[in-house]
CSV table of N, CA and C in Angstrom, one decimal:
chain,number,residue,atom,x,y,z
A,23,MET,N,0.9,-1.2,0.0
A,23,MET,CA,0.0,0.0,0.0
A,23,MET,C,0.9,1.2,0.0
A,24,GLY,N,0.6,2.1,-0.9
A,24,GLY,CA,1.4,3.4,-1.0
A,24,GLY,C,0.7,4.5,-0.2
A,25,THR,N,1.4,5.6,-0.1
A,25,THR,CA,0.8,6.7,0.7
A,25,THR,C,-0.4,7.3,-0.1
A,26,GLY,N,-0.5,7.1,-1.4
A,26,GLY,CA,-1.6,7.6,-2.1
A,26,GLY,C,-2.9,6.8,-1.8
A,27,GLU,N,-2.8,5.6,-1.4
A,27,GLU,CA,-4.0,4.8,-1.0
A,27,GLU,C,-4.4,5.1,0.4
A,28,LEU,N,-3.4,5.4,1.3
A,28,LEU,CA,-3.7,5.7,2.7
A,28,LEU,C,-4.2,7.1,3.0
A,29,PHE,N,-4.0,8.0,2.0
A,29,PHE,CA,-4.3,9.4,2.3
A,29,PHE,C,-5.8,9.6,2.6
A,30,PRO,N,-6.8,9.0,1.8
A,30,PRO,CA,-8.2,9.1,2.2
A,30,PRO,C,-8.5,8.6,3.6
A,31,LEU,N,-7.8,7.5,4.0
A,31,LEU,CA,-8.0,6.9,5.3
A,31,LEU,C,-7.5,7.9,6.4
A,32,TYR,N,-6.4,8.6,6.2
A,32,TYR,CA,-6.0,9.6,7.1
A,32,TYR,C,-7.0,10.7,7.3
A,33,ILE,N,-7.6,11.1,6.2
A,33,ILE,CA,-8.6,12.2,6.2
A,33,ILE,C,-9.8,11.7,7.0
A,34,VAL,N,-10.3,10.5,6.7
A,34,VAL,CA,-11.5,10.0,7.4
A,34,VAL,C,-11.2,9.9,8.9
A,35,ILE,N,-10.0,9.3,9.3
A,35,ILE,CA,-9.7,9.2,10.7
A,35,ILE,C,-9.6,10.6,11.4
A,36,SER,N,-9.0,11.5,10.7
A,36,SER,CA,-8.9,12.9,11.3
A,36,SER,C,-10.2,13.5,11.5
A,37,VAL,N,-11.1,13.4,10.5
A,37,VAL,CA,-12.5,13.9,10.7
A,37,VAL,C,-13.2,13.3,11.8
A,38,VAL,N,-13.1,12.0,11.9
A,38,VAL,CA,-13.8,11.2,13.0
A,38,VAL,C,-13.3,11.7,14.4
A,39,VAL,N,-12.0,11.8,14.5
A,39,VAL,CA,-11.4,12.2,15.8
A,39,VAL,C,-11.8,13.7,16.1
A,40,PHE,N,-11.8,14.5,15.1
A,40,PHE,CA,-12.2,15.9,15.3
A,40,PHE,C,-13.7,16.0,15.7
A,41,LEU,N,-14.5,15.3,15.1
A,41,LEU,CA,-15.9,15.3,15.4
A,41,LEU,C,-16.2,14.7,16.8
A,42,PHE,N,-15.4,13.7,17.2
A,42,PHE,CA,-15.5,13.1,18.6
A,42,PHE,C,-15.2,14.2,19.6
A,43,PHE,N,-14.0,14.9,19.4
A,43,PHE,CA,-13.6,15.9,20.4
A,43,PHE,C,-14.6,17.1,20.4
A,44,MET,N,-15.2,17.5,19.3
A,44,MET,CA,-16.2,18.5,19.3
A,44,MET,C,-17.4,18.1,20.0
A,45,PHE,N,-17.9,16.8,19.8
A,45,PHE,CA,-19.0,16.3,20.5
A,45,PHE,C,-18.8,16.3,22.0
A,46,PHE,N,-17.6,15.8,22.4
A,46,PHE,CA,-17.2,15.7,23.8
A,46,PHE,C,-17.2,17.1,24.4
A,47,LEU,N,-16.6,18.1,23.7
A,47,LEU,CA,-16.5,19.4,24.2
A,47,LEU,C,-17.9,20.0,24.4
A,48,PHE,N,-18.8,19.8,23.4
A,48,PHE,CA,-20.2,20.3,23.5
A,48,PHE,C,-20.9,19.7,24.7
A,49,ILE,N,-20.8,18.4,24.9
A,49,ILE,CA,-21.4,17.8,26.1
A,49,ILE,C,-20.9,18.4,27.4
A,50,GLN,N,-19.6,18.6,27.5
A,50,GLN,CA,-19.0,19.2,28.7
A,50,GLN,C,-19.6,20.6,28.9
A,51,LEU,N,-19.6,21.4,27.9
A,51,LEU,CA,-20.1,22.8,28.0
A,51,LEU,C,-21.6,22.8,28.3
A,52,TYR,N,-22.3,21.9,27.7
A,52,TYR,CA,-23.8,21.8,28.0
A,52,TYR,C,-24.1,21.4,29.4
A,53,LEU,N,-23.3,20.5,29.9
A,53,LEU,CA,-23.6,20.1,31.3
A,53,LEU,C,-23.2,21.2,32.3
A,54,LYS,N,-22.1,21.9,32.0
A,54,LYS,CA,-21.7,23.1,32.8
A,54,LYS,C,-22.7,24.2,32.8
A,55,ALA,N,-23.2,24.5,31.6
A,55,ALA,CA,-24.2,25.5,31.4
A,55,ALA,C,-25.5,25.1,32.1
A,56,LYS,N,-25.9,23.8,32.1
A,56,LYS,CA,-27.1,23.4,32.7
A,56,LYS,C,-26.9,23.4,34.3
A,57,LYS,N,-25.7,23.1,34.7
A,57,LYS,CA,-25.4,23.2,36.2
A,57,LYS,C,-25.5,24.6,36.7
A,58,GLU,N,-25.0,25.5,35.9
A,58,GLU,CA,-24.9,26.9,36.4
A,58,GLU,C,-26.2,27.7,35.9
A,59,ASN,N,-27.0,27.0,35.1
A,59,ASN,CA,-28.3,27.6,34.6
A,59,ASN,C,-28.0,28.8,33.8
A,60,ILE,N,-27.1,28.8,32.8
A,60,ILE,CA,-26.8,29.9,32.0
A,60,ILE,C,-27.9,29.9,30.9
A,61,GLY,N,-28.4,31.1,30.7
A,61,GLY,CA,-29.4,31.2,29.6
A,61,GLY,C,-30.8,30.8,30.0
A,62,GLY,N,-31.0,30.4,31.3
A,62,GLY,CA,-32.3,29.9,31.7
A,62,GLY,C,-33.1,31.1,32.2
A,63,CYS,N,-34.4,30.9,32.3
A,63,CYS,CA,-35.3,32.0,32.7
A,63,CYS,C,-35.4,32.0,34.2
A,64,CYS,N,-35.3,30.9,34.8
A,64,CYS,CA,-35.6,30.8,36.3
A,64,CYS,C,-34.3,30.2,37.0
A,65,LYS,N,-34.3,30.5,38.3
A,65,LYS,CA,-33.2,30.0,39.1
A,65,LYS,C,-33.4,28.5,39.3
A,66,ALA,N,-32.3,27.8,39.1
A,66,ALA,CA,-32.3,26.3,39.2
A,66,ALA,C,-32.5,25.9,40.7
A,67,GLU,N,-31.8,26.5,41.6
A,67,GLU,CA,-31.9,26.1,43.0
A,67,GLU,C,-32.8,27.0,43.7
A,68,ASP,N,-33.7,26.5,44.6
A,68,ASP,CA,-34.5,27.3,45.4
A,68,ASP,C,-33.7,27.9,46.6
A,69,GLU,N,-34.1,29.0,47.0
A,69,GLU,CA,-33.5,29.6,48.2
A,69,GLU,C,-33.8,28.8,49.4
A,70,PRO,N,-32.8,28.5,50.2
A,70,PRO,CA,-33.1,27.7,51.4
A,70,PRO,C,-33.9,28.5,52.4
A,71,THR,N,-35.0,28.0,52.8
A,71,THR,CA,-35.9,28.7,53.8
A,71,THR,C,-35.4,28.4,55.2
A,72,PRO,N,-35.4,29.4,56.0
A,72,PRO,CA,-34.9,29.1,57.4
A,72,PRO,C,-35.9,28.2,58.1
A,73,LYS,N,-35.4,27.4,59.0
A,73,LYS,CA,-36.3,26.5,59.7
A,73,LYS,C,-37.2,27.2,60.7
A,74,TYR,N,-36.7,28.2,61.3
A,74,TYR,CA,-37.4,29.0,62.3
A,74,TYR,C,-37.6,30.4,61.9
A,75,ASN,N,-38.8,30.9,62.0
A,75,ASN,CA,-39.0,32.3,61.6
A,75,ASN,C,-39.2,33.1,62.9
A,76,ASN,N,-38.2,33.9,63.3
A,76,ASN,CA,-38.2,34.6,64.5
A,76,ASN,C,-39.1,35.8,64.5
A,77,ASP,N,-39.6,36.2,63.4
A,77,ASP,CA,-40.5,37.4,63.3
A,77,ASP,C,-41.8,37.1,64.0
A,78,ASP,N,-42.2,35.9,63.9
A,78,ASP,CA,-43.6,35.5,64.5
A,78,ASP,C,-43.6,35.4,66.0
A,79,HIS,N,-42.5,35.3,66.6
A,79,HIS,CA,-42.4,35.0,68.0
A,79,HIS,C,-41.8,36.1,68.8
A,80,ARG,N,-42.0,37.3,68.4
A,80,ARG,CA,-41.5,38.5,69.2
A,80,ARG,C,-42.3,38.8,70.4
A,81,SER,N,-41.7,39.1,71.5
A,81,SER,CA,-42.5,39.4,72.7
A,81,SER,C,-42.4,40.9,73.0
């Protein structure tokens, strides 16, 4: 096999590896954006409510 026959194979392997890394990067950025709720309309995590409300028990 000469280099002329292997050249298309190199191109195919390079494109597949490139697409794999782009897909992997997209998934990582998507999960990070979902975790931080970037571009969302609402806050992902609710505000923690205090267990005891001291305003109701003032003397």
